[in-house]
Coordinates of C-alpha atoms in Angstrom, one line a residue:
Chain O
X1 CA -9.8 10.1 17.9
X2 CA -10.8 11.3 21.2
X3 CA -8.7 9.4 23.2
X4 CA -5.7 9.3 25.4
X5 CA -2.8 11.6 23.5
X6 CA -0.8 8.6 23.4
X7 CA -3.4 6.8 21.4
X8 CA -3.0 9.6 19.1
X9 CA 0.0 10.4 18.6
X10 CA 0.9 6.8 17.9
X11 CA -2.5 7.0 15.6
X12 CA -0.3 10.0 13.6
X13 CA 2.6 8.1 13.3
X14 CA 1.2 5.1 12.0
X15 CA -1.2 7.1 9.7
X16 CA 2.0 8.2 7.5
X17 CA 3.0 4.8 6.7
X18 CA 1.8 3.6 3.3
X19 CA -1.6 1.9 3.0
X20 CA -2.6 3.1 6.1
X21 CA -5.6 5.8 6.8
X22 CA -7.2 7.0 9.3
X23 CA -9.4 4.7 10.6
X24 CA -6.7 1.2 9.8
X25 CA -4.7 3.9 12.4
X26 CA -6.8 4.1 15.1
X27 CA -7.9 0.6 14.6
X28 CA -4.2 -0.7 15.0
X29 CA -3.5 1.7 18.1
X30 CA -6.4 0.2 20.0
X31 CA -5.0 -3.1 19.1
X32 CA -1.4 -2.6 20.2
X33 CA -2.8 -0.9 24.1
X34 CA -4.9 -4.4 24.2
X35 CA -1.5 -6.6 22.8
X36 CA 1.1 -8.5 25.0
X37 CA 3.6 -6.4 26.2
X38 CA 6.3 -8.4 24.2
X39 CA 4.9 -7.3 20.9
X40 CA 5.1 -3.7 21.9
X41 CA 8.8 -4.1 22.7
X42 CA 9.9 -6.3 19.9
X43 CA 8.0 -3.6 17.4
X44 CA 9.3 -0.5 18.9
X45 CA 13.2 -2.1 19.1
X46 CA 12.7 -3.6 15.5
X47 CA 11.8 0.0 14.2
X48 CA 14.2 2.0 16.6
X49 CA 17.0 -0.1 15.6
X50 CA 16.3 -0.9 11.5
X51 CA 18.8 1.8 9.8
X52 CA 21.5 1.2 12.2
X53 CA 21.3 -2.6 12.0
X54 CA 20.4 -2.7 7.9
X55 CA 23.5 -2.2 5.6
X56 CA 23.8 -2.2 1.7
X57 CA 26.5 -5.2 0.8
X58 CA 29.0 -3.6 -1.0
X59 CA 29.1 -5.9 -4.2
X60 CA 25.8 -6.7 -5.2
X61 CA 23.8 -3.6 -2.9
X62 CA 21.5 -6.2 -1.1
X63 CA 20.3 -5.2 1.9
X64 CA 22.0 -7.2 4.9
X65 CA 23.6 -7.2 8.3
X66 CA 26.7 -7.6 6.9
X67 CA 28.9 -6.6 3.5
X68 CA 29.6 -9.0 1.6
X69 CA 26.0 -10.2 2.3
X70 CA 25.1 -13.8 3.4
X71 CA 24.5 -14.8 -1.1
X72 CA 27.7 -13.6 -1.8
X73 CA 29.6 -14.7 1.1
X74 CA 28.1 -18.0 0.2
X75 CA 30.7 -20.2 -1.5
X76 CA 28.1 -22.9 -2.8
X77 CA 26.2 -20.0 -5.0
X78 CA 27.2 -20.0 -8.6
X79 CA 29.7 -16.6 -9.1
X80 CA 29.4 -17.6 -12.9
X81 CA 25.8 -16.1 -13.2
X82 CA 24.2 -12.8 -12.3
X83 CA 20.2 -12.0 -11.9
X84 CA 20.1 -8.3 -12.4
X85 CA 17.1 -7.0 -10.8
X86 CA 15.5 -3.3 -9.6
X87 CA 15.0 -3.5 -6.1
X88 CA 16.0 -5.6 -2.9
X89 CA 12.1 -6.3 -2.9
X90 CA 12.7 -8.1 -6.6
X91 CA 15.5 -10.1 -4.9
X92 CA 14.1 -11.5 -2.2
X93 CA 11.0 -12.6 -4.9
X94 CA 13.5 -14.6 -6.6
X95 CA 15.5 -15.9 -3.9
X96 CA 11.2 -17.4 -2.8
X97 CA 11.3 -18.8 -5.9
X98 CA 14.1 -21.2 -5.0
X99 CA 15.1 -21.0 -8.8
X100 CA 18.2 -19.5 -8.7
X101 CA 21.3 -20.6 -7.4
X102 CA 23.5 -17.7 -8.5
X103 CA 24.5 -14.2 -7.4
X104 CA 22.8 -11.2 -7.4
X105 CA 23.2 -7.3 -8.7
X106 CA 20.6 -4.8 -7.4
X107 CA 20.1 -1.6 -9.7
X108 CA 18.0 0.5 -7.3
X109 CA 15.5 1.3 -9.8
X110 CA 15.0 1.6 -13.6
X111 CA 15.8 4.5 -16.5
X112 CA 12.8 6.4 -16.0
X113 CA 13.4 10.2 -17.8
X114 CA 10.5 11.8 -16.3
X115 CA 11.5 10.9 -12.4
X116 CA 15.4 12.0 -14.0
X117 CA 16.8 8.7 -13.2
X118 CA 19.2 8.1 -15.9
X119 CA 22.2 5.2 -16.2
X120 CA 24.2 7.3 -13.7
X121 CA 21.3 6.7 -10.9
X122 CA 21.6 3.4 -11.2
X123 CA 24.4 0.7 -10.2
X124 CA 25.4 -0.3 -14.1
X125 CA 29.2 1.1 -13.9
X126 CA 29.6 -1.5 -10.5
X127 CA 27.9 -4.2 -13.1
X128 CA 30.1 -3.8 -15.4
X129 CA 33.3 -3.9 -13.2
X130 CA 32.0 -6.4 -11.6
X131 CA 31.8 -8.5 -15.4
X132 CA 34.9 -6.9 -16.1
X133 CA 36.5 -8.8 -13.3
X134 CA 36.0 -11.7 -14.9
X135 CA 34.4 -15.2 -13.8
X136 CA 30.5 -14.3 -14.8
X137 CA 29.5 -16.6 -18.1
X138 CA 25.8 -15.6 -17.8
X139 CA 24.0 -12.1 -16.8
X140 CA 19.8 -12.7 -16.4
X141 CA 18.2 -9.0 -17.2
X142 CA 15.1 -9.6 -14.4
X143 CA 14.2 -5.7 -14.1
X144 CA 10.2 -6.0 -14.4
X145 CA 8.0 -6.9 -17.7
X146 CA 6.7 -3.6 -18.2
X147 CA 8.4 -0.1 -19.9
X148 CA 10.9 0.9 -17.5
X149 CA 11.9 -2.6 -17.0
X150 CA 12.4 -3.6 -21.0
X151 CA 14.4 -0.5 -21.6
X152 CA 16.6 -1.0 -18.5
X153 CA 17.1 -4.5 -19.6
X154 CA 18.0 -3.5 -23.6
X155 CA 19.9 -0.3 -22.0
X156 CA 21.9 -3.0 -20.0
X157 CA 22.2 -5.7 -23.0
X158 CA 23.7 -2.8 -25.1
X159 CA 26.1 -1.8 -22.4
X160 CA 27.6 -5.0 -22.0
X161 CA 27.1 -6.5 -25.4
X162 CA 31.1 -6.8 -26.2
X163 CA 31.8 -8.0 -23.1
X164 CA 31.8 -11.5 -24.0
X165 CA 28.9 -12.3 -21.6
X166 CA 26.0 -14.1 -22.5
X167 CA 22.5 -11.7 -21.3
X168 CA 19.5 -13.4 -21.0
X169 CA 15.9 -12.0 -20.1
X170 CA 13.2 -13.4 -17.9
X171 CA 10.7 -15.0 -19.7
X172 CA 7.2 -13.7 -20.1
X173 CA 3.8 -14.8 -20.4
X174 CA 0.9 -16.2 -18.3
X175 CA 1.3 -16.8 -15.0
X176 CA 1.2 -20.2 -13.3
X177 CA -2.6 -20.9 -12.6
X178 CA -4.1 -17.8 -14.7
X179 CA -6.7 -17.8 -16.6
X180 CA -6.9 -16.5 -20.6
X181 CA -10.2 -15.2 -20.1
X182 CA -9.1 -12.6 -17.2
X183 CA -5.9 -12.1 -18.2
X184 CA -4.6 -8.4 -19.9
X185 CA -4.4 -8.9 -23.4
X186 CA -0.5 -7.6 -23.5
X187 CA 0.3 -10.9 -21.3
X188 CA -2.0 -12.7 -23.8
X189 CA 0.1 -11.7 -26.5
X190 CA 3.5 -11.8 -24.2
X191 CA 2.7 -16.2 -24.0
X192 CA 1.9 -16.3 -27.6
X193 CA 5.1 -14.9 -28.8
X194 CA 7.1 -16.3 -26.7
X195 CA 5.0 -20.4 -27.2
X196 CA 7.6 -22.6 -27.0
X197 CA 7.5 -26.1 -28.9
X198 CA 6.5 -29.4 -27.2
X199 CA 9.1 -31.5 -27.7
Chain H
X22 CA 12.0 -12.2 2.7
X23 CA 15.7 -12.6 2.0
X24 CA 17.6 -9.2 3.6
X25 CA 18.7 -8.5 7.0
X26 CA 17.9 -10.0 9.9
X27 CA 16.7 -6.4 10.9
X28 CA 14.1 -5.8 8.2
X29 CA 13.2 -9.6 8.6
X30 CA 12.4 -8.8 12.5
X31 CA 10.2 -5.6 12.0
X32 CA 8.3 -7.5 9.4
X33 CA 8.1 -10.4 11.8
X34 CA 6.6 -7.9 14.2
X35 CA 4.2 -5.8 12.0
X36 CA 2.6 -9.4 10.4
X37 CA 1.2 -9.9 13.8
X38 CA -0.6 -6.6 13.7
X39 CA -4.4 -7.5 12.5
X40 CA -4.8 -7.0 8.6
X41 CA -1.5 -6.6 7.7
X42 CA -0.2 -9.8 6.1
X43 CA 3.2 -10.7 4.6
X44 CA 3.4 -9.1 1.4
X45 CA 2.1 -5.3 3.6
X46 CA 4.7 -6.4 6.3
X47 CA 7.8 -6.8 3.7
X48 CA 6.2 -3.2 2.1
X49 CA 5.8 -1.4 5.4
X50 CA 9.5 -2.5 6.4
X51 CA 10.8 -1.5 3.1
X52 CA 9.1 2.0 3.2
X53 CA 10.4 2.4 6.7
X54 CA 14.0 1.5 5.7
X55 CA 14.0 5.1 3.7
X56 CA 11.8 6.8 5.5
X57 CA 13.3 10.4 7.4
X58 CA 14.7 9.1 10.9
X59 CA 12.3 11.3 12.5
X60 CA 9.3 8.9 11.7
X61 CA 11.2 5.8 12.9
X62 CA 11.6 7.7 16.0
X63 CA 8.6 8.8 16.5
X64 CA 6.8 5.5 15.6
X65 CA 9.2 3.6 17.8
X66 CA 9.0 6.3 20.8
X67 CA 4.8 6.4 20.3
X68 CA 4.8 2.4 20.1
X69 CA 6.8 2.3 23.4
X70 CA 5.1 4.4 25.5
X71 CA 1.6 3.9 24.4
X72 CA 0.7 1.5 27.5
X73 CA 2.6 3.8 30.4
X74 CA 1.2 6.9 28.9
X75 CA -2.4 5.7 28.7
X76 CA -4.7 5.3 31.6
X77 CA -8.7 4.7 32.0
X78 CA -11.3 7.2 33.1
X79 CA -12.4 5.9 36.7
X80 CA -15.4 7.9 35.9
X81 CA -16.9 6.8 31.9
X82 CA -13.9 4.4 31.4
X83 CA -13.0 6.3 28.6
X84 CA -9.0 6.0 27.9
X85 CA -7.2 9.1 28.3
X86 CA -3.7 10.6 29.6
X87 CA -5.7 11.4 33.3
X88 CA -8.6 10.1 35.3
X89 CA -11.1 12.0 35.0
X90 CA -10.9 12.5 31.3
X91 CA -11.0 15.8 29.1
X92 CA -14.7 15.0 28.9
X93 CA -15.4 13.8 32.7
X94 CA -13.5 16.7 34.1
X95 CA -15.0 19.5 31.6
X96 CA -17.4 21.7 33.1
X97 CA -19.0 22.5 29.7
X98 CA -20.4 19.4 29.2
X99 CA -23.9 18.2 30.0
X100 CA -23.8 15.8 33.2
X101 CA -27.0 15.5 33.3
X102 CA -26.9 13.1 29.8
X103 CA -24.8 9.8 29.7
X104 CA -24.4 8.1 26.6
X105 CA -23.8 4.6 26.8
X106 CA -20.6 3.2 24.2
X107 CA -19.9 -0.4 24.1
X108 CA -15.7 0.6 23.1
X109 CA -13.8 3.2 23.4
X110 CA -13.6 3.7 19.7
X111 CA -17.6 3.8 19.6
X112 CA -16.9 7.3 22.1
X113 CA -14.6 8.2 19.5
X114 CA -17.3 8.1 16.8
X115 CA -19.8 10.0 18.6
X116 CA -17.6 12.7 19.5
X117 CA -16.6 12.8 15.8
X118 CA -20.4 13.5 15.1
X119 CA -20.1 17.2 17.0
X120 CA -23.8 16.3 17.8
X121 CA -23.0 15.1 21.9
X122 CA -22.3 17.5 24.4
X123 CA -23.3 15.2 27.5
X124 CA -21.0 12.7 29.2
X125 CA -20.3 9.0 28.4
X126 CA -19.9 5.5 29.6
X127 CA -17.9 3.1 28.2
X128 CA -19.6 -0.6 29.0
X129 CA -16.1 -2.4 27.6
X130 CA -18.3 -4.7 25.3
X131 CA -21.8 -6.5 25.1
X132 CA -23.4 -9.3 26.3
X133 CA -22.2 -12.3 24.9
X134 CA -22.7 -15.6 26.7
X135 CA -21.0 -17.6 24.0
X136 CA -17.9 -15.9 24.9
X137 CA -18.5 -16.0 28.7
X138 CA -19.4 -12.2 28.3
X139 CA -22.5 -11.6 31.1
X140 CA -23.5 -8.5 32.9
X141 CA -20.9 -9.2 35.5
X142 CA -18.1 -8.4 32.7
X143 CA -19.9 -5.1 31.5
X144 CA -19.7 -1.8 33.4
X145 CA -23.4 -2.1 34.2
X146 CA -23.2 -2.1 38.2
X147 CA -20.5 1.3 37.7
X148 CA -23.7 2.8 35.5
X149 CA -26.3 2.2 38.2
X150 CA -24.0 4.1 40.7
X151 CA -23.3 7.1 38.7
X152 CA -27.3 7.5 38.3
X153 CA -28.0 6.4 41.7
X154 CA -25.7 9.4 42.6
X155 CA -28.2 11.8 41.3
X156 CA -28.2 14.7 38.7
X157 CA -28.8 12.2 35.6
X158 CA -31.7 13.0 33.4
X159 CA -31.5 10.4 30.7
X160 CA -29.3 7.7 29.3
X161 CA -28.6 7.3 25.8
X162 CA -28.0 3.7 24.8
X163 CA -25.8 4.0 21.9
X164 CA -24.4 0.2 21.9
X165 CA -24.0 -0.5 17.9
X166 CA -27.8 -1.8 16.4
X167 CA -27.0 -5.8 16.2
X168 CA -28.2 -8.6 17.6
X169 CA -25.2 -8.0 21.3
X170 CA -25.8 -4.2 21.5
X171 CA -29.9 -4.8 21.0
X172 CA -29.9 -6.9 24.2
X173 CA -27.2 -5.5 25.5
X174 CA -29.1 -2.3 25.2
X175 CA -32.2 -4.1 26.3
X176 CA -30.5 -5.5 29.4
X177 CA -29.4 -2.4 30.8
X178 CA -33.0 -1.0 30.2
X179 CA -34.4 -3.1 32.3
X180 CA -32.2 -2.9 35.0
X181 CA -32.7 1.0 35.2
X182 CA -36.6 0.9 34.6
X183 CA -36.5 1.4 38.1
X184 CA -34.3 4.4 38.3
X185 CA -36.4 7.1 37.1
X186 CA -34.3 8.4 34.5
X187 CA -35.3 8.9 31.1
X188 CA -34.0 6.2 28.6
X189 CA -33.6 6.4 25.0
X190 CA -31.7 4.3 22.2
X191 CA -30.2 5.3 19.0
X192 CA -31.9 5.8 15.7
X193 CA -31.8 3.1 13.6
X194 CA -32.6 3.6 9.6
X195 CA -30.7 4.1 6.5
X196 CA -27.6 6.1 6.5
X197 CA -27.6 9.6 5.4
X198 CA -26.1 9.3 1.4
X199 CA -27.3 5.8 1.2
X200 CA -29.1 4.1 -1.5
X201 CA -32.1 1.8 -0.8
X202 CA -31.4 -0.8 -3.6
X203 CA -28.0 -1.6 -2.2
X204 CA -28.9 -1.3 0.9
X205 CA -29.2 -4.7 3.6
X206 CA -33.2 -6.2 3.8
X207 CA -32.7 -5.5 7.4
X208 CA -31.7 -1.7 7.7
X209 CA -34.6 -1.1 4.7
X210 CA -36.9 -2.7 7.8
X211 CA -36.1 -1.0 10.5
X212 CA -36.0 2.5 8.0
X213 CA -39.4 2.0 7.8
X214 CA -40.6 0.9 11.1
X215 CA -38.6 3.8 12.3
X216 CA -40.2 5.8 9.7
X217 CA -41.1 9.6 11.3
X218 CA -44.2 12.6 10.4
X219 CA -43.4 15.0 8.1
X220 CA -44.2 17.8 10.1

């Protein structure tokens, strides 16, 4: 850029985001000098003031405004059942789905060896005592369908196998308006296993 | 999304940036939420002060921290050579190529009449005065090679026939690395029209 050193500097700064190179960078900083002056304002407040307004609910590690959070403050959500999942991103896709009208536990990530996150990294002890406390009839392992995500899930079914709780996994197959023909043949073989009679 | 209100409000702001949907939105506000404190307040600080911190070149119409510009105001470069850009961003470009060393003019568009855009919109009338002035030996119409910059190009042409200065237009042919199979009907045209001796 050979512009103003505003232009560029705000160029830099958006050039570090993810997804974003050089020229998507220059291309949003000549858009935001030509934008209302409102969506200047409301962008640089919302990213001055996300950390200080975001905190982690203290029993199920959602980000919120507020801990508990607004799901488990919520006295018409089911306390009886508990969708495990990796991230708050992986929440929020379920909570979309309008699905699921239980509570939430977020791990903050999977096992994953090489990156040396072991069961300590992740939230499974605050699982637990929160299974331990009692009340939970049903825990739904929905840590993503792919390596890390299956051996979290079994890691997790093992852990809490004598508790008494019934574990469950998300199920796995093709997805809702696929197509056989362009689908990976390990989802292929995923919705054949897992066929499930017409009744 | 379903976190705070916080991370819903940045993504609210960043969805209304141009190519950045919901999905990039919810992953830029995610990335953001543990990124180092130093890039939300740079992004925030570069975001707010873009507008006050940028001003136009009363000279090319460049933009720039000061009137005139870097270029404008640097005695190394050629005045005797304007180079015509339809955008800032189009300056940009050509002062990316290293292969410029004269002075610009930033025309703040083409000629459009479908969207009201006529001579009276451009910077054509702030052109003719900086030649009339004197010391100008040729103009380089460099406004992009479609249909808008051809007339727009044409246009001003015409209205400096009369001027005495020497008036050239960009080269137009395949780009350097390109491959003539893949390339447009319309580009292998003008390649050839354009075609030059081997001397």
């Amino acid at each position: 850029m050979h512009s103003s050193p505003a232009m560029e500097r705000l160029a830099a700064s958006l050039k570090r985001l993810p997804g974003i190179g050089e020229k998507s960078a220059a291309r949003l900083a000549y858009f935001l000098l030509s934008a209302p002056d409102s969506l200047l304002t409301e962008l640089a407040d919302a990213v001055g003031r996300l950390k200080s307004d975001t905190v982690i609910c203290g029993r199920c590690f959602n980000l919120s405004d507020r801990s508990p959070c607004r799901v488990c403050a919520d006295p018409r959500r089911d306390a009886g059942l508990i969708c495990v999942v990796e991230e708050p991103a992986d929440l929020a896709a379920v909570e979309k789905s309008g699905c699921f009208r239980g509570l939430y536990h977020v791990l903050g990530g999977t096992l994953s060896p090489i990156d040396g996150m072991g069961p300590e990294s992740l939230r499974i002890d605050e699982l637990a005592k929160r299974i331990a406390a009692g009340g939970v009839g049903e825990v739904i392992l929905a840590t993503n369908p792919n390596a890390e995500g299956d051996a979290t899930a079994h890691f997790i079914a093992d852990r809490l196998a004598k508790s008494g709780v019934r574990l469950s996994r998300i199920a796995c197959g093709m997805p809702l308006g696929g197509d056989l023909e362009y689908a990976d043949h390990v989802t292929v073989g995923r919705s054949l296993e897992n066929r499930r009679e017409i009744s």
